CSV table of C-alpha atoms in Angstrom, one decimal:
chain,number,residue,atom,x,y,z
A,1,MET,CA,-73.0,16.0,55.5
A,2,LYS,CA,-75.0,15.3,52.8
A,3,ARG,CA,-74.3,18.9,51.8
A,4,THR,CA,-70.1,17.9,52.2
A,5,SER,CA,-71.1,14.5,50.4
A,6,LEU,CA,-72.7,16.3,47.5
A,7,ILE,CA,-70.1,19.1,47.5
A,8,ILE,CA,-67.8,16.0,47.3
A,9,VAL,CA,-69.5,14.0,43.7
A,10,SER,CA,-69.5,17.8,42.4
A,11,LEU,CA,-65.4,18.5,42.6
A,12,ILE,CA,-65.2,14.1,41.4
A,13,VAL,CA,-67.7,15.5,38.6
A,14,VAL,CA,-65.9,18.4,37.5
A,15,LEU,CA,-63.1,17.1,37.2
A,16,VAL,CA,-63.5,14.7,35.3
A,17,MET,CA,-64.5,16.9,33.0
A,18,SER,CA,-62.0,18.8,33.1
A,19,GLY,CA,-59.4,16.4,33.2
A,20,CYS,CA,-61.4,14.6,29.5
A,21,SER,CA,-61.4,17.9,27.9
A,22,PHE,CA,-57.4,18.2,28.6
A,23,GLY,CA,-56.8,14.9,27.3
A,24,ALA,CA,-59.4,15.9,24.6
A,25,SER,CA,-57.2,18.8,23.5
A,26,LYS,CA,-54.0,17.8,24.0
A,27,ASP,CA,-54.7,14.7,20.8
A,28,SER,CA,-55.9,17.6,18.6
A,29,SER,CA,-53.0,19.7,18.6
A,30,ALA,CA,-51.2,16.8,17.7
A,31,SER,CA,-52.9,16.0,15.5
A,32,ASP,CA,-53.3,19.3,13.9
A,33,LYS,CA,-49.2,20.4,13.9
A,34,LYS,CA,-47.2,20.6,10.8
A,35,ILE,CA,-44.3,21.0,8.9
A,36,THR,CA,-43.2,23.4,7.5
A,37,LEU,CA,-41.5,22.9,4.3
A,38,THR,CA,-39.9,25.7,2.2
A,39,LEU,CA,-39.3,25.5,-1.0
A,40,TRP,CA,-37.7,27.7,-4.2
A,41,TYR,CA,-38.4,28.1,-7.3
A,42,TRP,CA,-37.8,31.6,-9.8
A,43,ASN,CA,-40.5,32.4,-11.8
A,44,ARG,CA,-42.6,30.5,-14.7
A,45,SER,CA,-40.6,27.7,-13.3
A,46,ILE,CA,-42.8,25.8,-11.4
A,47,ASP,CA,-47.3,27.5,-11.8
A,48,ASP,CA,-48.2,29.5,-9.3
A,49,GLY,CA,-51.1,27.8,-9.3
A,50,LEU,CA,-50.3,24.2,-9.1
A,51,LEU,CA,-47.5,25.9,-5.8
A,52,ALA,CA,-51.2,26.9,-4.8
A,53,LYS,CA,-52.7,23.4,-4.6
A,54,ALA,CA,-49.8,21.7,-3.4
A,55,LYS,CA,-51.2,23.4,0.4
A,56,GLU,CA,-53.9,21.6,-0.4
A,57,GLN,CA,-52.7,17.9,-0.8
A,58,PHE,CA,-50.7,18.1,1.4
A,59,PRO,CA,-52.7,19.2,4.6
A,60,HIS,CA,-50.3,18.3,7.4
A,61,ILE,CA,-47.6,20.6,5.0
A,62,ASN,CA,-47.1,24.4,6.1
A,63,LEU,CA,-45.2,25.4,2.0
A,64,VAL,CA,-43.6,28.2,1.9
A,65,THR,CA,-42.2,29.0,-1.4
A,66,GLN,CA,-40.4,31.7,-2.1
A,67,LYS,CA,-40.1,33.2,-5.7
A,68,ILE,CA,-36.0,34.3,-6.1
A,69,GLY,CA,-35.1,36.8,-8.3
A,70,GLY,CA,-31.9,38.2,-9.6
A,71,ASP,CA,-28.6,35.6,-10.2
A,72,PHE,CA,-30.2,32.3,-8.8
A,73,LYS,CA,-27.9,30.1,-9.3
A,74,SER,CA,-25.3,33.0,-7.1
A,75,LYS,CA,-27.6,32.5,-4.2
A,76,LEU,CA,-28.2,28.9,-4.2
A,77,LYS,CA,-24.2,28.8,-4.2
A,78,THR,CA,-23.8,30.8,-1.6
A,79,THR,CA,-26.6,29.6,0.3
A,80,LEU,CA,-25.2,25.9,0.3
A,81,ALA,CA,-21.3,28.1,1.8
A,82,ALA,CA,-22.6,29.4,3.9
A,83,LYS,CA,-24.4,26.1,5.6
A,84,SER,CA,-27.5,28.0,6.7
A,85,GLY,CA,-30.6,29.4,4.9
A,86,GLU,CA,-31.2,26.2,2.6
A,87,PRO,CA,-34.5,25.7,1.6
A,88,ASP,CA,-35.7,21.7,2.0
A,89,ILE,CA,-36.8,22.1,-1.8
A,90,VAL,CA,-34.4,23.8,-4.5
A,91,ALA,CA,-34.9,24.3,-8.0
A,92,LEU,CA,-32.1,23.4,-10.3
A,93,ASN,CA,-32.1,25.2,-14.1
A,94,ASP,CA,-29.6,23.2,-17.1
A,95,TRP,CA,-26.5,23.4,-14.3
A,96,VAL,CA,-26.9,21.2,-13.1
A,97,MET,CA,-24.2,18.7,-13.1
A,98,GLU,CA,-22.6,21.7,-11.5
A,99,LEU,CA,-23.4,20.7,-8.4
A,100,PHE,CA,-22.4,16.8,-8.3
A,101,PRO,CA,-18.9,17.0,-6.8
A,102,SER,CA,-21.4,18.7,-4.1
A,103,GLU,CA,-23.5,15.4,-4.5
A,104,ASP,CA,-23.2,15.6,-0.1
A,105,ARG,CA,-24.6,18.2,-0.3
A,106,PHE,CA,-27.9,16.4,-1.8
A,107,TYR,CA,-30.2,13.5,-1.0
A,108,ASP,CA,-30.2,11.0,-2.5
A,109,LEU,CA,-33.8,10.8,-4.5
A,110,TYR,CA,-33.4,7.2,-5.2
A,111,GLU,CA,-33.1,6.7,-1.4
A,112,LEU,CA,-36.4,8.0,-0.4
A,113,GLY,CA,-38.0,6.1,-3.6
A,114,ALA,CA,-37.6,7.6,-7.3
A,115,ALA,CA,-37.1,4.1,-8.8
A,116,GLU,CA,-40.5,2.9,-8.4
A,117,VAL,CA,-41.3,6.6,-10.9
A,118,GLU,CA,-38.7,6.3,-12.9
A,119,ASP,CA,-40.4,4.3,-15.7
A,120,LEU,CA,-42.3,7.4,-15.7
A,121,TYR,CA,-40.3,10.0,-17.2
A,122,LEU,CA,-38.1,10.2,-21.0
A,123,ASP,CA,-34.7,8.2,-19.8
A,124,TRP,CA,-32.0,10.4,-21.1
A,125,LYS,CA,-33.7,13.2,-18.9
A,126,TRP,CA,-33.5,12.2,-16.3
A,127,GLN,CA,-29.9,10.6,-15.7
A,128,GLN,CA,-28.4,13.5,-16.4
A,129,GLY,CA,-29.6,14.6,-12.5
A,130,VAL,CA,-28.6,11.5,-12.0
A,131,THR,CA,-24.1,12.2,-10.4
A,132,PRO,CA,-21.2,9.6,-11.5
A,133,ASN,CA,-21.1,7.6,-8.9
A,134,GLY,CA,-24.4,6.5,-9.0
A,135,LYS,CA,-27.3,8.9,-7.1
A,136,MET,CA,-29.8,11.0,-8.0
A,137,ILE,CA,-29.4,14.5,-6.4
A,138,ALA,CA,-31.9,15.8,-9.4
A,139,PHE,CA,-35.6,15.2,-10.0
A,140,PRO,CA,-36.7,15.9,-13.1
A,141,MET,CA,-39.2,18.5,-14.2
A,142,ASP,CA,-39.8,20.8,-17.7
A,143,THR,CA,-37.4,19.3,-20.9
A,144,GLY,CA,-36.5,21.8,-24.1
A,145,PRO,CA,-35.8,19.8,-27.3
A,146,THR,CA,-35.6,21.0,-29.7
A,147,ALA,CA,-36.4,21.8,-33.6
A,148,LEU,CA,-36.2,23.6,-36.9
A,149,PHE,CA,-38.8,27.3,-36.3
A,150,TYR,CA,-39.0,28.6,-40.1
A,151,ARG,CA,-41.5,30.9,-41.8
A,152,GLN,CA,-43.6,29.0,-44.0
A,153,ASP,CA,-43.5,32.2,-46.8
A,154,LEU,CA,-40.4,33.2,-47.4
A,155,PHE,CA,-39.8,29.3,-47.5
A,156,GLU,CA,-42.2,28.9,-50.4
A,157,GLN,CA,-41.0,32.2,-51.8
A,158,ALA,CA,-37.4,30.9,-52.1
A,159,GLY,CA,-38.2,27.8,-53.7
A,160,LEU,CA,-38.3,25.2,-50.8
A,161,PRO,CA,-39.8,22.7,-49.2
A,162,THR,CA,-42.8,24.2,-47.2
A,163,ASP,CA,-44.6,21.7,-45.5
A,164,PRO,CA,-43.1,20.8,-41.7
A,165,ASP,CA,-42.3,16.8,-42.4
A,166,GLU,CA,-41.2,18.0,-46.3
A,167,VAL,CA,-38.7,20.9,-44.8
A,168,SER,CA,-37.8,17.8,-42.0
A,169,GLN,CA,-37.2,15.6,-44.6
A,170,ALA,CA,-35.0,18.1,-47.0
A,171,LEU,CA,-32.8,20.2,-44.7
A,172,SER,CA,-32.6,17.1,-42.7
A,173,THR,CA,-28.9,17.2,-41.8
A,174,TRP,CA,-27.0,20.5,-41.6
A,175,GLU,CA,-24.9,21.2,-45.2
A,176,ASP,CA,-29.3,20.5,-46.2
A,177,TYR,CA,-29.7,23.8,-44.1
A,178,MET,CA,-27.1,25.5,-45.3
A,179,ASP,CA,-27.6,25.5,-49.4
A,180,ALA,CA,-31.4,26.3,-48.3
A,181,GLY,CA,-29.5,29.7,-46.5
A,182,LEU,CA,-28.4,30.0,-49.7
A,183,LYS,CA,-30.7,29.8,-51.9
A,184,VAL,CA,-32.7,32.6,-49.3
A,185,LYS,CA,-29.9,34.0,-49.1
A,186,GLU,CA,-30.7,34.6,-53.6
A,187,THR,CA,-34.4,35.6,-53.7
A,188,PHE,CA,-34.0,38.4,-50.7
A,189,ASP,CA,-30.4,39.9,-52.2
A,190,GLY,CA,-29.1,38.6,-49.1
A,191,LYS,CA,-31.4,40.8,-47.1
A,192,VAL,CA,-32.9,37.8,-45.5
A,193,PHE,CA,-30.8,35.8,-42.5
A,194,MET,CA,-31.0,31.7,-43.1
A,195,THR,CA,-30.8,31.8,-38.7
A,196,ASP,CA,-30.2,34.7,-36.0
A,197,ASN,CA,-26.3,34.2,-34.9
A,198,ILE,CA,-23.3,32.4,-34.7
A,199,ASP,CA,-23.4,30.8,-31.2
A,200,ASN,CA,-27.0,29.1,-31.6
A,201,VAL,CA,-25.4,27.6,-34.7
A,202,TYR,CA,-22.8,26.2,-32.8
A,203,ASN,CA,-25.0,25.1,-29.8
A,204,GLN,CA,-27.5,23.2,-31.5
A,205,ILE,CA,-25.3,21.4,-32.6
A,206,ILE,CA,-23.3,20.7,-29.5
A,207,SER,CA,-26.7,19.3,-27.7
A,208,GLN,CA,-27.1,17.1,-30.5
A,209,SER,CA,-24.4,15.2,-29.9
A,210,GLU,CA,-24.0,12.0,-27.3
A,211,GLN,CA,-20.2,13.6,-26.4
A,212,LYS,CA,-18.9,16.6,-25.6
A,213,TYR,CA,-16.5,17.7,-23.7
A,214,PHE,CA,-16.1,15.6,-20.8
A,215,THR,CA,-15.9,11.8,-20.8
A,216,GLU,CA,-17.8,10.1,-17.4
A,217,ASP,CA,-14.2,9.8,-15.2
A,218,GLY,CA,-14.0,13.2,-15.8
A,219,GLN,CA,-11.2,12.9,-18.3
A,220,TYR,CA,-11.3,16.0,-20.8
A,221,ILE,CA,-11.2,15.4,-23.9
A,222,GLY,CA,-13.2,19.0,-27.0
A,223,ASP,CA,-9.9,18.7,-28.1
A,224,GLN,CA,-10.8,15.0,-29.7
A,225,ASN,CA,-14.7,15.0,-30.2
A,226,GLU,CA,-14.6,16.2,-33.8
A,227,VAL,CA,-18.1,17.2,-32.7
A,228,ILE,CA,-16.3,20.0,-31.7
A,229,LYS,CA,-14.6,20.2,-34.2
A,230,TYR,CA,-17.6,19.9,-36.4
A,231,ALA,CA,-20.1,22.3,-34.6
A,232,TRP,CA,-17.5,25.5,-35.1
A,233,ASP,CA,-16.5,25.3,-38.2
A,234,THR,CA,-19.7,24.5,-39.2
A,235,ALA,CA,-21.3,28.1,-37.5
A,236,VAL,CA,-18.3,29.8,-39.3
A,237,ALA,CA,-19.1,28.8,-42.8
A,238,PHE,CA,-22.8,29.5,-42.0
A,239,SER,CA,-20.5,33.4,-40.7
A,240,ASN,CA,-19.2,32.9,-43.8
A,241,ASN,CA,-22.0,32.5,-45.9
A,242,GLY,CA,-23.4,35.7,-45.2
A,243,LEU,CA,-26.6,32.9,-43.4
A,244,ILE,CA,-26.6,34.6,-40.5
A,245,ALA,CA,-28.2,38.0,-39.0
A,246,ASN,CA,-26.0,38.1,-36.3
A,247,ALA,CA,-29.2,39.3,-33.7
A,248,GLU,CA,-28.8,36.9,-30.6
A,249,HIS,CA,-31.2,35.9,-28.5
A,250,TRP,CA,-33.0,38.3,-25.7
A,251,THR,CA,-32.3,41.5,-28.0
A,252,PRO,CA,-34.2,44.5,-30.0
A,253,GLU,CA,-32.1,43.2,-33.1
A,254,TRP,CA,-33.5,39.7,-33.0
A,255,ASN,CA,-37.0,41.4,-32.3
A,256,ALA,CA,-36.8,43.0,-35.4
A,257,GLY,CA,-35.2,40.4,-37.9
A,258,ILE,CA,-38.2,38.0,-36.2
A,259,ASN,CA,-41.4,39.8,-36.0
A,260,LYS,CA,-40.2,42.0,-40.1
A,261,GLY,CA,-38.6,39.1,-41.5
A,262,THR,CA,-35.6,38.7,-41.8
A,263,ILE,CA,-34.4,36.0,-40.5
A,264,ALA,CA,-35.8,33.8,-42.2
A,265,SER,CA,-35.8,30.2,-39.4
A,266,TYR,CA,-33.9,29.2,-36.3
A,267,VAL,CA,-33.4,26.2,-34.8
A,268,GLY,CA,-34.1,26.4,-31.1
A,269,ALA,CA,-35.7,24.7,-28.1
A,270,VAL,CA,-39.0,24.2,-27.6
A,271,TRP,CA,-39.1,27.0,-24.8
A,272,MET,CA,-38.2,29.8,-27.2
A,273,LYS,CA,-41.9,29.3,-28.6
A,274,GLN,CA,-42.7,32.2,-26.1
A,275,PRO,CA,-40.2,34.3,-27.2
A,276,LEU,CA,-41.5,34.0,-31.1
A,277,LEU,CA,-45.1,34.6,-30.4
A,278,GLU,CA,-43.9,38.3,-27.7
A,279,ALA,CA,-41.6,39.2,-30.6
A,280,ALA,CA,-43.1,38.9,-33.7
A,281,PRO,CA,-47.5,39.8,-34.2
A,282,ASP,CA,-47.0,40.9,-37.2
A,283,SER,CA,-46.7,36.8,-38.3
A,284,VAL,CA,-48.6,35.2,-36.8
A,285,GLY,CA,-49.7,31.8,-39.6
A,286,LYS,CA,-47.0,32.1,-41.4
A,287,TRP,CA,-44.1,30.6,-38.7
A,288,ARG,CA,-43.9,26.8,-38.7
A,289,VAL,CA,-41.9,24.5,-37.0
A,290,ALA,CA,-39.9,20.6,-38.3
A,291,ARG,CA,-37.1,18.9,-37.2
A,292,ALA,CA,-33.7,20.0,-36.8
A,293,PRO,CA,-31.7,19.5,-39.1
A,294,GLY,CA,-28.8,17.5,-37.1
A,295,GLY,CA,-31.4,16.0,-34.7
A,296,ASP,CA,-32.8,15.7,-32.1
A,297,GLY,CA,-31.1,17.2,-29.0
A,298,ASN,CA,-31.5,19.7,-26.3
A,299,VAL,CA,-31.2,22.9,-24.2
A,300,GLY,CA,-32.3,23.7,-20.7
A,301,GLY,CA,-34.9,21.6,-18.7
A,302,SER,CA,-35.5,22.5,-15.3
A,303,PHE,CA,-34.8,20.3,-11.5
A,304,LEU,CA,-36.0,19.2,-8.6
A,305,ALA,CA,-33.4,19.1,-5.4
A,306,ILE,CA,-33.3,18.4,-1.4
A,307,PRO,CA,-30.7,19.3,0.2
A,308,LYS,CA,-29.5,17.9,2.7
A,309,SER,CA,-30.1,20.3,5.2
A,310,SER,CA,-34.3,19.3,5.6
A,311,GLU,CA,-35.7,17.7,8.2
A,312,HIS,CA,-38.4,16.3,6.2
A,313,PRO,CA,-36.7,15.0,3.2
A,314,GLN,CA,-39.1,12.2,2.9
A,315,GLU,CA,-42.4,14.4,2.9
A,316,ALA,CA,-40.6,17.4,0.2
A,317,PHE,CA,-39.8,14.3,-1.9
A,318,GLU,CA,-44.0,13.3,-1.5
A,319,VAL,CA,-44.3,17.4,-2.6
A,320,ILE,CA,-41.7,17.0,-5.7
A,321,GLN,CA,-43.0,13.1,-7.6
A,322,TRP,CA,-46.5,15.0,-6.8
A,323,LEU,CA,-45.9,19.2,-8.5
A,324,GLN,CA,-44.2,16.9,-10.9
A,325,ASN,CA,-46.4,13.9,-11.6
A,326,PRO,CA,-47.4,13.5,-15.8
A,327,GLU,CA,-51.1,15.4,-14.7
A,328,ASN,CA,-49.5,18.5,-13.5
A,329,GLN,CA,-46.9,18.5,-16.0
A,330,GLU,CA,-49.1,19.6,-18.9
A,331,THR,CA,-51.2,21.7,-16.4
A,332,ALA,CA,-47.5,23.2,-16.2
A,333,LEU,CA,-47.7,23.0,-20.3
A,334,SER,CA,-50.7,24.2,-20.5
A,335,ASN,CA,-50.2,27.6,-18.0
A,336,LEU,CA,-46.6,28.2,-18.7
A,337,ASN,CA,-45.5,26.2,-21.9
A,338,LEU,CA,-42.8,24.4,-20.1
A,339,PHE,CA,-42.2,20.9,-21.9
A,340,PRO,CA,-43.2,17.6,-20.0
A,341,SER,CA,-40.7,15.2,-18.9
A,342,THR,CA,-43.5,12.4,-19.0
A,343,PRO,CA,-44.0,11.3,-22.5
A,344,GLY,CA,-47.1,9.5,-20.9
A,345,VAL,CA,-48.8,13.3,-22.1
A,346,PHE,CA,-47.4,13.2,-25.3
A,347,ASP,CA,-50.4,11.9,-26.2
A,348,SER,CA,-52.5,14.5,-24.3
A,349,ASP,CA,-55.2,17.6,-25.9
A,350,THR,CA,-52.5,19.6,-24.4
A,351,VAL,CA,-50.1,18.6,-26.2
A,352,GLN,CA,-51.0,17.9,-29.4
A,353,LYS,CA,-53.3,21.0,-30.1
A,354,GLU,CA,-52.9,23.2,-33.4
A,355,GLU,CA,-52.1,26.5,-33.3
A,356,GLU,CA,-53.0,29.2,-34.8
A,357,PHE,CA,-50.0,31.5,-34.4
A,358,PHE,CA,-48.2,28.4,-36.6
A,359,GLY,CA,-51.0,27.8,-39.1
A,360,GLY,CA,-53.2,25.5,-37.1
A,361,GLN,CA,-50.7,23.2,-37.1
A,362,VAL,CA,-49.5,21.1,-34.3
A,363,THR,CA,-46.1,21.6,-33.4
A,364,GLY,CA,-46.6,19.4,-30.2
A,365,GLU,CA,-45.9,16.5,-31.9
A,366,VAL,CA,-42.1,17.5,-33.5
A,367,PHE,CA,-41.1,18.4,-30.5
A,368,ALA,CA,-42.6,15.4,-28.4
A,369,ALA,CA,-41.5,13.2,-31.5
A,370,SER,CA,-37.8,15.2,-30.5
A,371,ALA,CA,-37.5,15.1,-26.7
A,372,ASN,CA,-38.2,10.9,-27.2
A,373,ASN,CA,-35.0,10.8,-29.8
A,374,VAL,CA,-32.7,12.9,-27.2
A,375,LYS,CA,-29.4,11.2,-26.9
A,376,VAL,CA,-28.9,10.3,-23.8
A,377,SER,CA,-24.5,12.6,-23.1
A,378,PHE,CA,-23.0,13.9,-20.4
A,379,PHE,CA,-22.2,17.3,-19.5
A,380,GLY,CA,-19.4,17.2,-16.5
A,381,GLU,CA,-19.3,19.6,-14.2
A,382,ARG,CA,-17.5,22.2,-16.2
A,383,TYR,CA,-19.2,22.0,-19.1
A,384,PRO,CA,-20.2,26.1,-18.7
A,385,ALA,CA,-17.5,27.2,-18.1
A,386,VAL,CA,-15.9,25.2,-21.2
A,387,HIS,CA,-18.9,26.1,-23.4
A,388,GLY,CA,-18.7,29.5,-22.8
A,389,ILE,CA,-15.3,29.9,-23.8
A,390,MET,CA,-16.2,27.9,-26.9
A,391,THR,CA,-18.9,31.1,-28.1
A,392,ARG,CA,-17.3,33.8,-25.9
A,393,TRP,CA,-14.4,32.8,-29.5
A,394,LEU,CA,-16.2,32.1,-31.0
A,395,LYS,CA,-18.8,35.6,-31.8
A,396,ASN,CA,-15.9,37.1,-31.4
A,397,ILE,CA,-14.5,35.0,-35.2
A,398,SER,CA,-15.2,38.2,-37.3
A,399,ASN,CA,-11.6,40.1,-35.8
A,400,LEU,CA,-9.6,36.9,-35.2
A,401,ASN,CA,-7.5,35.3,-37.6
A,402,GLN,CA,-9.7,31.8,-38.8
A,403,GLU,CA,-7.2,29.2,-39.1
A,404,THR,CA,-5.6,29.7,-35.9
A,405,ALA,CA,-9.2,30.5,-33.6
A,406,PHE,CA,-10.6,27.0,-32.8
A,407,ASP,CA,-6.5,26.7,-31.8
A,408,GLU,CA,-6.7,29.8,-29.3
A,409,ALA,CA,-10.5,27.9,-28.4
A,410,LEU,CA,-9.3,25.2,-26.8
A,411,GLN,CA,-5.6,26.4,-25.3
A,412,ARG,CA,-7.9,28.7,-23.6
A,413,VAL,CA,-9.4,26.1,-23.0
A,414,GLU,CA,-6.2,24.3,-21.7
A,415,ARG,CA,-5.3,27.1,-18.8
A,416,GLU,CA,-8.8,27.7,-17.4
A,417,LEU,CA,-9.3,23.4,-16.3
A,418,LYS,CA,-5.5,23.6,-15.6
A,419,ARG,CA,-6.5,26.7,-12.4
């Protein structure tokens, strides 16, 4: 009897201990369970080091990052159309407005808490991610404030101001810039051009405008907006006066002209610093940056969005908000030259550092001033198509009748809009 009782007691103890053990294992498993979020981005759009830190920042999230090569926009649109395989978080470039008609395919970030941090970001950049219906489908990443890049030595030889502040004041309009270009042309017997290409002149003037091709209610005004005609006429005048090198960006001709000093200047976004540094190793210390003629504009800059297919939108927004907070945007500037959309870091050492390539100038303060003064403007989902037609016709201006080319370009736009 004693032996039987001992066996029974032992079994009870084992069962109790086993039960406790099983219960602890089950609780531990539940607490360790992670959700998975996938993130699509393209090379250098997000700092890989920050993505690695995000995985540490959110231990409850299995963040799967996919660097998409090739035509990122086409792959995204194809995926959205298929309604399958969409990521939880996706980077969007400055073509974000093309997705406005599909706003219902993305979460409204206002509903996830975006309004709580709105004051941390540049207003014009923030508004670019908000649809005409008031839904915020895209969260601000970097920006592309513009400025005038110029060769100080060539300006000096042409008798032009060379100090950035003086250049900003003396070349404050596109007419001033053209006059300065004529001096450069005369000084160097037409062997040095004031700027790089005709469509860049047009692009930059458009970027400085509050109104472009469409109103917020979708009405086309490209044939009525005086800025469009002014941009066209100014670009053509630069060409006719022999001030343009006809060197397109990202080409060997542009690289050679920049490095050899046959292109004296160009207006470009802050991200054009990197191509300049890579193309012009023989001109270290000779370049400077001033405020752009005609005013401040923006070209480029990216966003992050959450497709409606995501099952974890709140967690996805937490990741987005962390990646793009002021501190991490400053890190992205330091590592990838991605200029922040968070003006709170404009006074930081990272923005205010001296740069050897630019003769010790603090170019960050020029771009910060530009970013602070970009106008809020509406693009419309068909902006890329319309703008593409106008610039293609402009590039071909030498083969067209200049008296009728502008009207013919507008007619081509109207046919496109009727499709």
